[in-house]
Amino acid sequence: MGTVVHNYDKTFYSYGTGTGHWECIQHDICYLTGSIQNEPELTWNGQMLSLFQEMLHYRNGFSEDAQTDSWVVSGFEMEYDRILKKRS
């Protein structure tokens, strides 16, 4: 038993009772890229895409069992929340 990583299509929720479900970050990046292309007047989408890329770059710099810096992660969370507030 593990976590199912998918694009949140309802079909996938029938797999693995009790299994966690996560969205693949690549789907988020594709959605944001599409939003940037289709809604060029918005600015939050480009900021979120940049943040996601920065977070991925940060995490990919670690070995699989390494611990992240809680201050850095907290900064990412604050920036994420700031961008979400701008969106509404």
PDB file of N, CA and C in Angstrom:
ATOM      1  N   MET A   1       0.845  -1.179   0.000  1.00  0.00           N
ATOM      2  CA  MET A   1       0.000   0.000   0.000  1.00  0.00           C
ATOM      3  C   MET A   1       0.886   1.236   0.000  1.00  0.00           C
ATOM      4  N   GLY A   2       0.552   2.158  -0.851  1.00  0.00           N
ATOM      5  CA  GLY A   2       1.329   3.379  -0.938  1.00  0.00           C
ATOM      6  C   GLY A   2       0.453   4.531  -1.352  1.00  0.00           C
ATOM      7  N   THR A   3       1.041   5.435  -2.074  1.00  0.00           N
ATOM      8  CA  THR A   3       0.337   6.614  -2.546  1.00  0.00           C
ATOM      9  C   THR A   3       0.199   6.549  -4.049  1.00  0.00           C
ATOM     10  N   VAL A   4      -0.990   6.836  -4.554  1.00  0.00           N
ATOM     11  CA  VAL A   4      -1.238   6.871  -5.985  1.00  0.00           C
ATOM     12  C   VAL A   4      -1.022   8.309  -6.445  1.00  0.00           C
ATOM     13  N   VAL A   5      -0.119   8.498  -7.401  1.00  0.00           N
ATOM     14  CA  VAL A   5       0.157   9.825  -7.948  1.00  0.00           C
ATOM     15  C   VAL A   5      -0.511   9.889  -9.317  1.00  0.00           C
ATOM     16  N   HIS A   6      -1.396  10.880  -9.485  1.00  0.00           N
ATOM     17  CA  HIS A   6      -2.161  10.969 -10.730  1.00  0.00           C
ATOM     18  C   HIS A   6      -2.626  12.395 -10.953  1.00  0.00           C
ATOM     19  N   ASN A   7      -3.511  12.582 -11.918  1.00  0.00           N
ATOM     20  CA  ASN A   7      -3.968  13.930 -12.274  1.00  0.00           C
ATOM     21  C   ASN A   7      -5.341  14.266 -11.680  1.00  0.00           C
ATOM     22  N   TYR A   8      -5.717  13.602 -10.649  1.00  0.00           N
ATOM     23  CA  TYR A   8      -6.990  13.811  -9.944  1.00  0.00           C
ATOM     24  C   TYR A   8      -8.219  13.483 -10.783  1.00  0.00           C
ATOM     25  N   ASP A   9      -8.043  12.677 -11.806  1.00  0.00           N
ATOM     26  CA  ASP A   9      -9.184  12.150 -12.538  1.00  0.00           C
ATOM     27  C   ASP A   9      -9.937  11.239 -11.570  1.00  0.00           C
ATOM     28  N   LYS A  10     -11.255  11.385 -11.496  1.00  0.00           N
ATOM     29  CA  LYS A  10     -12.064  10.618 -10.529  1.00  0.00           C
ATOM     30  C   LYS A  10     -11.886   9.113 -10.691  1.00  0.00           C
ATOM     31  N   THR A  11     -11.541   8.669 -11.874  1.00  0.00           N
ATOM     32  CA  THR A  11     -11.350   7.246 -12.118  1.00  0.00           C
ATOM     33  C   THR A  11     -10.303   6.652 -11.185  1.00  0.00           C
ATOM     34  N   PHE A  12      -9.245   7.407 -10.912  1.00  0.00           N
ATOM     35  CA  PHE A  12      -8.142   6.889 -10.108  1.00  0.00           C
ATOM     36  C   PHE A  12      -8.495   6.702  -8.640  1.00  0.00           C
ATOM     37  N   TYR A  13      -9.562   7.340  -8.172  1.00  0.00           N
ATOM     38  CA  TYR A  13      -9.925   7.213  -6.771  1.00  0.00           C
ATOM     39  C   TYR A  13     -10.479   5.844  -6.428  1.00  0.00           C
ATOM     40  N   SER A  14     -10.811   5.038  -7.417  1.00  0.00           N
ATOM     41  CA  SER A  14     -11.304   3.690  -7.143  1.00  0.00           C
ATOM     42  C   SER A  14     -10.154   2.713  -6.898  1.00  0.00           C
ATOM     43  N   TYR A  15      -8.918   3.139  -7.111  1.00  0.00           N
ATOM     44  CA  TYR A  15      -7.764   2.270  -6.900  1.00  0.00           C
ATOM     45  C   TYR A  15      -7.228   2.429  -5.488  1.00  0.00           C
ATOM     46  N   GLY A  16      -6.993   1.311  -4.834  1.00  0.00           N
ATOM     47  CA  GLY A  16      -6.319   1.323  -3.553  1.00  0.00           C
ATOM     48  C   GLY A  16      -7.103   1.920  -2.412  1.00  0.00           C
ATOM     49  N   THR A  17      -8.069   1.199  -1.895  1.00  0.00           N
ATOM     50  CA  THR A  17      -8.822   1.667  -0.731  1.00  0.00           C
ATOM     51  C   THR A  17      -7.836   1.945   0.402  1.00  0.00           C
ATOM     52  N   GLY A  18      -7.949   3.118   0.988  1.00  0.00           N
ATOM     53  CA  GLY A  18      -7.041   3.496   2.065  1.00  0.00           C
ATOM     54  C   GLY A  18      -5.712   4.053   1.577  1.00  0.00           C
ATOM     55  N   THR A  19      -5.563   4.109   0.277  1.00  0.00           N
ATOM     56  CA  THR A  19      -4.329   4.614  -0.306  1.00  0.00           C
ATOM     57  C   THR A  19      -4.409   6.131  -0.423  1.00  0.00           C
ATOM     58  N   GLY A  20      -3.295   6.799  -0.189  1.00  0.00           N
ATOM     59  CA  GLY A  20      -3.254   8.242  -0.363  1.00  0.00           C
ATOM     60  C   GLY A  20      -3.237   8.608  -1.843  1.00  0.00           C
ATOM     61  N   HIS A  21      -3.687   9.801  -2.140  1.00  0.00           N
ATOM     62  CA  HIS A  21      -3.703  10.287  -3.512  1.00  0.00           C
ATOM     63  C   HIS A  21      -2.991  11.625  -3.576  1.00  0.00           C
ATOM     64  N   TRP A  22      -2.033  11.752  -4.468  1.00  0.00           N
ATOM     65  CA  TRP A  22      -1.306  12.989  -4.696  1.00  0.00           C
ATOM     66  C   TRP A  22      -1.382  13.332  -6.168  1.00  0.00           C
ATOM     67  N   GLU A  23      -1.349  14.607  -6.464  1.00  0.00           N
ATOM     68  CA  GLU A  23      -1.303  15.027  -7.859  1.00  0.00           C
ATOM     69  C   GLU A  23       0.151  15.145  -8.295  1.00  0.00           C
ATOM     70  N   CYS A  24       0.422  14.690  -9.484  1.00  0.00           N
ATOM     71  CA  CYS A  24       1.753  14.812 -10.060  1.00  0.00           C
ATOM     72  C   CYS A  24       2.040  16.298 -10.309  1.00  0.00           C
ATOM     73  N   ILE A  25       3.164  16.782  -9.844  1.00  0.00           N
ATOM     74  CA  ILE A  25       3.507  18.197  -9.985  1.00  0.00           C
ATOM     75  C   ILE A  25       3.599  18.594 -11.465  1.00  0.00           C
ATOM     76  N   GLN A  26       3.921  17.646 -12.310  1.00  0.00           N
ATOM     77  CA  GLN A  26       4.008  17.964 -13.738  1.00  0.00           C
ATOM     78  C   GLN A  26       2.654  18.374 -14.297  1.00  0.00           C
ATOM     79  N   HIS A  27       1.575  17.803 -13.764  1.00  0.00           N
ATOM     80  CA  HIS A  27       0.246  18.227 -14.205  1.00  0.00           C
ATOM     81  C   HIS A  27      -0.018  19.674 -13.807  1.00  0.00           C
ATOM     82  N   ASP A  28       0.384  20.038 -12.585  1.00  0.00           N
ATOM     83  CA  ASP A  28       0.225  21.429 -12.151  1.00  0.00           C
ATOM     84  C   ASP A  28       1.004  22.372 -13.066  1.00  0.00           C
ATOM     85  N   ILE A  29       2.207  21.965 -13.419  1.00  0.00           N
ATOM     86  CA  ILE A  29       3.034  22.794 -14.309  1.00  0.00           C
ATOM     87  C   ILE A  29       2.370  22.925 -15.675  1.00  0.00           C
ATOM     88  N   CYS A  30       1.798  21.857 -16.173  1.00  0.00           N
ATOM     89  CA  CYS A  30       1.081  21.926 -17.465  1.00  0.00           C
ATOM     90  C   CYS A  30      -0.135  22.842 -17.371  1.00  0.00           C
ATOM     91  N   TYR A  31      -0.888  22.738 -16.273  1.00  0.00           N
ATOM     92  CA  TYR A  31      -2.062  23.607 -16.097  1.00  0.00           C
ATOM     93  C   TYR A  31      -1.643  25.072 -16.032  1.00  0.00           C
ATOM     94  N   LEU A  32      -0.578  25.351 -15.303  1.00  0.00           N
ATOM     95  CA  LEU A  32      -0.102  26.733 -15.192  1.00  0.00           C
ATOM     96  C   LEU A  32       0.409  27.253 -16.533  1.00  0.00           C
ATOM     97  N   THR A  33       1.123  26.419 -17.268  1.00  0.00           N
ATOM     98  CA  THR A  33       1.629  26.824 -18.587  1.00  0.00           C
ATOM     99  C   THR A  33       0.459  27.136 -19.516  1.00  0.00           C
ATOM    100  N   GLY A  34      -0.574  26.307 -19.483  1.00  0.00           N
ATOM    101  CA  GLY A  34      -1.768  26.565 -20.287  1.00  0.00           C
ATOM    102  C   GLY A  34      -2.455  27.849 -19.881  1.00  0.00           C
ATOM    103  N   SER A  35      -2.509  28.101 -18.585  1.00  0.00           N
ATOM    104  CA  SER A  35      -3.120  29.334 -18.098  1.00  0.00           C
ATOM    105  C   SER A  35      -2.327  30.553 -18.569  1.00  0.00           C
ATOM    106  N   ILE A  36      -1.017  30.463 -18.524  1.00  0.00           N
ATOM    107  CA  ILE A  36      -0.164  31.568 -18.987  1.00  0.00           C
ATOM    108  C   ILE A  36      -0.414  31.844 -20.469  1.00  0.00           C
ATOM    109  N   GLN A  37      -0.532  30.790 -21.247  1.00  0.00           N
ATOM    110  CA  GLN A  37      -0.752  30.946 -22.688  1.00  0.00           C
ATOM    111  C   GLN A  37      -2.150  31.472 -23.001  1.00  0.00           C
ATOM    112  N   ASN A  38      -3.142  31.029 -22.248  1.00  0.00           N
ATOM    113  CA  ASN A  38      -4.530  31.376 -22.544  1.00  0.00           C
ATOM    114  C   ASN A  38      -5.055  32.611 -21.810  1.00  0.00           C
ATOM    115  N   GLU A  39      -4.372  33.002 -20.763  1.00  0.00           N
ATOM    116  CA  GLU A  39      -4.800  34.149 -19.964  1.00  0.00           C
ATOM    117  C   GLU A  39      -3.601  35.071 -19.700  1.00  0.00           C
ATOM    118  N   PRO A  40      -3.021  35.635 -20.747  1.00  0.00           N
ATOM    119  CA  PRO A  40      -1.783  36.416 -20.596  1.00  0.00           C
ATOM    120  C   PRO A  40      -1.941  37.670 -19.747  1.00  0.00           C
ATOM    121  N   GLU A  41      -3.170  38.094 -19.499  1.00  0.00           N
ATOM    122  CA  GLU A  41      -3.386  39.283 -18.675  1.00  0.00           C
ATOM    123  C   GLU A  41      -3.179  39.004 -17.183  1.00  0.00           C
ATOM    124  N   LEU A  42      -3.148  37.733 -16.795  1.00  0.00           N
ATOM    125  CA  LEU A  42      -2.952  37.368 -15.391  1.00  0.00           C
ATOM    126  C   LEU A  42      -1.466  37.318 -15.053  1.00  0.00           C
ATOM    127  N   THR A  43      -1.145  37.583 -13.811  1.00  0.00           N
ATOM    128  CA  THR A  43       0.259  37.515 -13.385  1.00  0.00           C
ATOM    129  C   THR A  43       0.511  36.406 -12.361  1.00  0.00           C
ATOM    130  N   TRP A  44      -0.526  36.002 -11.623  1.00  0.00           N
ATOM    131  CA  TRP A  44      -0.331  35.004 -10.576  1.00  0.00           C
ATOM    132  C   TRP A  44       0.151  33.672 -11.149  1.00  0.00           C
ATOM    133  N   ASN A  45      -0.330  33.317 -12.346  1.00  0.00           N
ATOM    134  CA  ASN A  45       0.011  32.009 -12.920  1.00  0.00           C
ATOM    135  C   ASN A  45       1.516  31.898 -13.201  1.00  0.00           C
ATOM    136  N   GLY A  46       2.121  32.954 -13.715  1.00  0.00           N
ATOM    137  CA  GLY A  46       3.558  32.944 -13.957  1.00  0.00           C
ATOM    138  C   GLY A  46       4.355  32.912 -12.663  1.00  0.00           C
ATOM    139  N   GLN A  47       3.852  33.608 -11.650  1.00  0.00           N
ATOM    140  CA  GLN A  47       4.522  33.597 -10.349  1.00  0.00           C
ATOM    141  C   GLN A  47       4.458  32.203  -9.721  1.00  0.00           C
ATOM    142  N   MET A  48       3.306  31.544  -9.848  1.00  0.00           N
ATOM    143  CA  MET A  48       3.169  30.202  -9.288  1.00  0.00           C
ATOM    144  C   MET A  48       4.055  29.215 -10.043  1.00  0.00           C
ATOM    145  N   LEU A  49       4.109  29.341 -11.362  1.00  0.00           N
ATOM    146  CA  LEU A  49       4.980  28.459 -12.145  1.00  0.00           C
ATOM    147  C   LEU A  49       6.434  28.638 -11.718  1.00  0.00           C
ATOM    148  N   SER A  50       6.864  29.870 -11.545  1.00  0.00           N
ATOM    149  CA  SER A  50       8.243  30.123 -11.103  1.00  0.00           C
ATOM    150  C   SER A  50       8.495  29.526  -9.725  1.00  0.00           C
ATOM    151  N   LEU A  51       7.521  29.668  -8.829  1.00  0.00           N
ATOM    152  CA  LEU A  51       7.667  29.093  -7.491  1.00  0.00           C
ATOM    153  C   LEU A  51       7.774  27.575  -7.557  1.00  0.00           C
ATOM    154  N   PHE A  52       6.921  26.934  -8.335  1.00  0.00           N
ATOM    155  CA  PHE A  52       6.979  25.475  -8.468  1.00  0.00           C
ATOM    156  C   PHE A  52       8.339  25.040  -9.001  1.00  0.00           C
ATOM    157  N   GLN A  53       8.841  25.746  -9.994  1.00  0.00           N
ATOM    158  CA  GLN A  53      10.144  25.399 -10.560  1.00  0.00           C
ATOM    159  C   GLN A  53      11.255  25.573  -9.524  1.00  0.00           C
ATOM    160  N   GLU A  54      11.169  26.637  -8.734  1.00  0.00           N
ATOM    161  CA  GLU A  54      12.158  26.871  -7.673  1.00  0.00           C
ATOM    162  C   GLU A  54      12.099  25.769  -6.617  1.00  0.00           C
ATOM    163  N   MET A  55      10.886  25.374  -6.229  1.00  0.00           N
ATOM    164  CA  MET A  55      10.735  24.320  -5.228  1.00  0.00           C
ATOM    165  C   MET A  55      11.282  22.990  -5.756  1.00  0.00           C
ATOM    166  N   LEU A  56      10.979  22.673  -7.009  1.00  0.00           N
ATOM    167  CA  LEU A  56      11.493  21.431  -7.597  1.00  0.00           C
ATOM    168  C   LEU A  56      13.012  21.444  -7.669  1.00  0.00           C
ATOM    169  N   HIS A  57      13.579  22.556  -8.077  1.00  0.00           N
ATOM    170  CA  HIS A  57      15.036  22.681  -8.155  1.00  0.00           C
ATOM    171  C   HIS A  57      15.652  22.487  -6.768  1.00  0.00           C
ATOM    172  N   TYR A  58      15.044  23.102  -5.756  1.00  0.00           N
ATOM    173  CA  TYR A  58      15.536  22.956  -4.378  1.00  0.00           C
ATOM    174  C   TYR A  58      15.496  21.496  -3.946  1.00  0.00           C
ATOM    175  N   ARG A  59      14.359  20.850  -4.116  1.00  0.00           N
ATOM    176  CA  ARG A  59      14.202  19.464  -3.650  1.00  0.00           C
ATOM    177  C   ARG A  59      15.050  18.490  -4.454  1.00  0.00           C
ATOM    178  N   ASN A  60      15.189  18.720  -5.750  1.00  0.00           N
ATOM    179  CA  ASN A  60      15.987  17.819  -6.579  1.00  0.00           C
ATOM    180  C   ASN A  60      17.476  17.898  -6.255  1.00  0.00           C
ATOM    181  N   GLY A  61      17.877  18.903  -5.482  1.00  0.00           N
ATOM    182  CA  GLY A  61      19.270  19.026  -5.076  1.00  0.00           C
ATOM    183  C   GLY A  61      19.637  18.141  -3.897  1.00  0.00           C
ATOM    184  N   PHE A  62      18.672  17.412  -3.357  1.00  0.00           N
ATOM    185  CA  PHE A  62      18.900  16.557  -2.196  1.00  0.00           C
ATOM    186  C   PHE A  62      18.862  15.086  -2.586  1.00  0.00           C
ATOM    187  N   SER A  63      19.539  14.272  -1.769  1.00  0.00           N
ATOM    188  CA  SER A  63      19.387  12.828  -1.942  1.00  0.00           C
ATOM    189  C   SER A  63      17.998  12.455  -1.420  1.00  0.00           C
ATOM    190  N   GLU A  64      17.550  11.270  -1.756  1.00  0.00           N
ATOM    191  CA  GLU A  64      16.181  10.856  -1.427  1.00  0.00           C
ATOM    192  C   GLU A  64      15.903  10.872   0.075  1.00  0.00           C
ATOM    193  N   ASP A  65      16.893  10.568   0.897  1.00  0.00           N
ATOM    194  CA  ASP A  65      16.672  10.487   2.341  1.00  0.00           C
ATOM    195  C   ASP A  65      17.081  11.763   3.086  1.00  0.00           C
ATOM    196  N   ALA A  66      17.480  12.796   2.381  1.00  0.00           N
ATOM    197  CA  ALA A  66      17.914  14.048   3.018  1.00  0.00           C
ATOM    198  C   ALA A  66      16.714  14.833   3.551  1.00  0.00           C
ATOM    199  N   GLN A  67      16.959  15.608   4.578  1.00  0.00           N
ATOM    200  CA  GLN A  67      15.927  16.452   5.171  1.00  0.00           C
ATOM    201  C   GLN A  67      16.028  17.865   4.602  1.00  0.00           C
ATOM    202  N   THR A  68      14.878  18.469   4.354  1.00  0.00           N
ATOM    203  CA  THR A  68      14.859  19.838   3.856  1.00  0.00           C
ATOM    204  C   THR A  68      14.979  20.805   5.026  1.00  0.00           C
ATOM    205  N   ASP A  69      15.369  22.031   4.731  1.00  0.00           N
ATOM    206  CA  ASP A  69      15.495  23.079   5.735  1.00  0.00           C
ATOM    207  C   ASP A  69      14.108  23.654   6.012  1.00  0.00           C
ATOM    208  N   SER A  70      13.659  23.598   7.261  1.00  0.00           N
ATOM    209  CA  SER A  70      12.303  24.047   7.586  1.00  0.00           C
ATOM    210  C   SER A  70      12.107  25.534   7.302  1.00  0.00           C
ATOM    211  N   TRP A  71      13.154  26.345   7.393  1.00  0.00           N
ATOM    212  CA  TRP A  71      13.044  27.779   7.087  1.00  0.00           C
ATOM    213  C   TRP A  71      12.797  27.998   5.605  1.00  0.00           C
ATOM    214  N   VAL A  72      13.490  27.225   4.777  1.00  0.00           N
ATOM    215  CA  VAL A  72      13.306  27.343   3.331  1.00  0.00           C
ATOM    216  C   VAL A  72      11.896  26.899   2.952  1.00  0.00           C
ATOM    217  N   VAL A  73      11.466  25.777   3.493  1.00  0.00           N
ATOM    218  CA  VAL A  73      10.122  25.264   3.202  1.00  0.00           C
ATOM    219  C   VAL A  73       9.062  26.252   3.676  1.00  0.00           C
ATOM    220  N   SER A  74       9.259  26.841   4.839  1.00  0.00           N
ATOM    221  CA  SER A  74       8.323  27.841   5.352  1.00  0.00           C
ATOM    222  C   SER A  74       8.242  29.040   4.408  1.00  0.00           C
ATOM    223  N   GLY A  75       9.367  29.433   3.855  1.00  0.00           N
ATOM    224  CA  GLY A  75       9.385  30.530   2.882  1.00  0.00           C
ATOM    225  C   GLY A  75       8.600  30.180   1.631  1.00  0.00           C
ATOM    226  N   PHE A  76       8.755  28.939   1.164  1.00  0.00           N
ATOM    227  CA  PHE A  76       7.981  28.482   0.009  1.00  0.00           C
ATOM    228  C   PHE A  76       6.484  28.523   0.317  1.00  0.00           C
ATOM    229  N   GLU A  77       6.110  28.069   1.500  1.00  0.00           N
ATOM    230  CA  GLU A  77       4.696  28.054   1.889  1.00  0.00           C
ATOM    231  C   GLU A  77       4.117  29.465   1.956  1.00  0.00           C
ATOM    232  N   MET A  78       4.892  30.386   2.502  1.00  0.00           N
ATOM    233  CA  MET A  78       4.416  31.776   2.588  1.00  0.00           C
ATOM    234  C   MET A  78       4.243  32.386   1.194  1.00  0.00           C
ATOM    235  N   GLU A  79       5.178  32.097   0.299  1.00  0.00           N
ATOM    236  CA  GLU A  79       5.070  32.615  -1.062  1.00  0.00           C
ATOM    237  C   GLU A  79       3.874  31.997  -1.784  1.00  0.00           C
ATOM    238  N   TYR A  80       3.651  30.709  -1.577  1.00  0.00           N
ATOM    239  CA  TYR A  80       2.510  30.023  -2.163  1.00  0.00           C
ATOM    240  C   TYR A  80       1.207  30.689  -1.706  1.00  0.00           C
ATOM    241  N   ASP A  81       1.084  30.919  -0.397  1.00  0.00           N
ATOM    242  CA  ASP A  81      -0.113  31.565   0.150  1.00  0.00           C
ATOM    243  C   ASP A  81      -0.283  32.979  -0.402  1.00  0.00           C
ATOM    244  N   ARG A  82       0.831  33.716  -0.544  1.00  0.00           N
ATOM    245  CA  ARG A  82       0.767  35.081  -1.074  1.00  0.00           C
ATOM    246  C   ARG A  82       0.229  35.074  -2.499  1.00  0.00           C
ATOM    247  N   ILE A  83       0.714  34.138  -3.300  1.00  0.00           N
ATOM    248  CA  ILE A  83       0.251  34.058  -4.695  1.00  0.00           C
ATOM    249  C   ILE A  83      -1.226  33.671  -4.739  1.00  0.00           C
ATOM    250  N   LEU A  84      -1.652  32.734  -3.908  1.00  0.00           N
ATOM    251  CA  LEU A  84      -3.067  32.333  -3.881  1.00  0.00           C
ATOM    252  C   LEU A  84      -3.969  33.513  -3.516  1.00  0.00           C
ATOM    253  N   LYS A  85      -3.530  34.320  -2.574  1.00  0.00           N
ATOM    254  CA  LYS A  85      -4.337  35.493  -2.180  1.00  0.00           C
ATOM    255  C   LYS A  85      -4.442  36.492  -3.331  1.00  0.00           C
ATOM    256  N   LYS A  86      -3.389  36.614  -4.099  1.00  0.00           N
ATOM    257  CA  LYS A  86      -3.390  37.529  -5.245  1.00  0.00           C
ATOM    258  C   LYS A  86      -4.389  37.072  -6.299  1.00  0.00           C
ATOM    259  N   ARG A  87      -4.564  35.770  -6.397  1.00  0.00           N
ATOM    260  CA  ARG A  87      -5.430  35.163  -7.403  1.00  0.00           C
ATOM    261  C   ARG A  87      -6.883  35.476  -7.171  1.00  0.00           C
ATOM    262  N   SER A  88      -7.279  35.637  -5.926  1.00  0.00           N
ATOM    263  CA  SER A  88      -8.706  35.819  -5.630  1.00  0.00           C
ATOM    264  C   SER A  88      -9.109  37.284  -5.660  1.00  0.00           C
TER     265      SER A  88
END
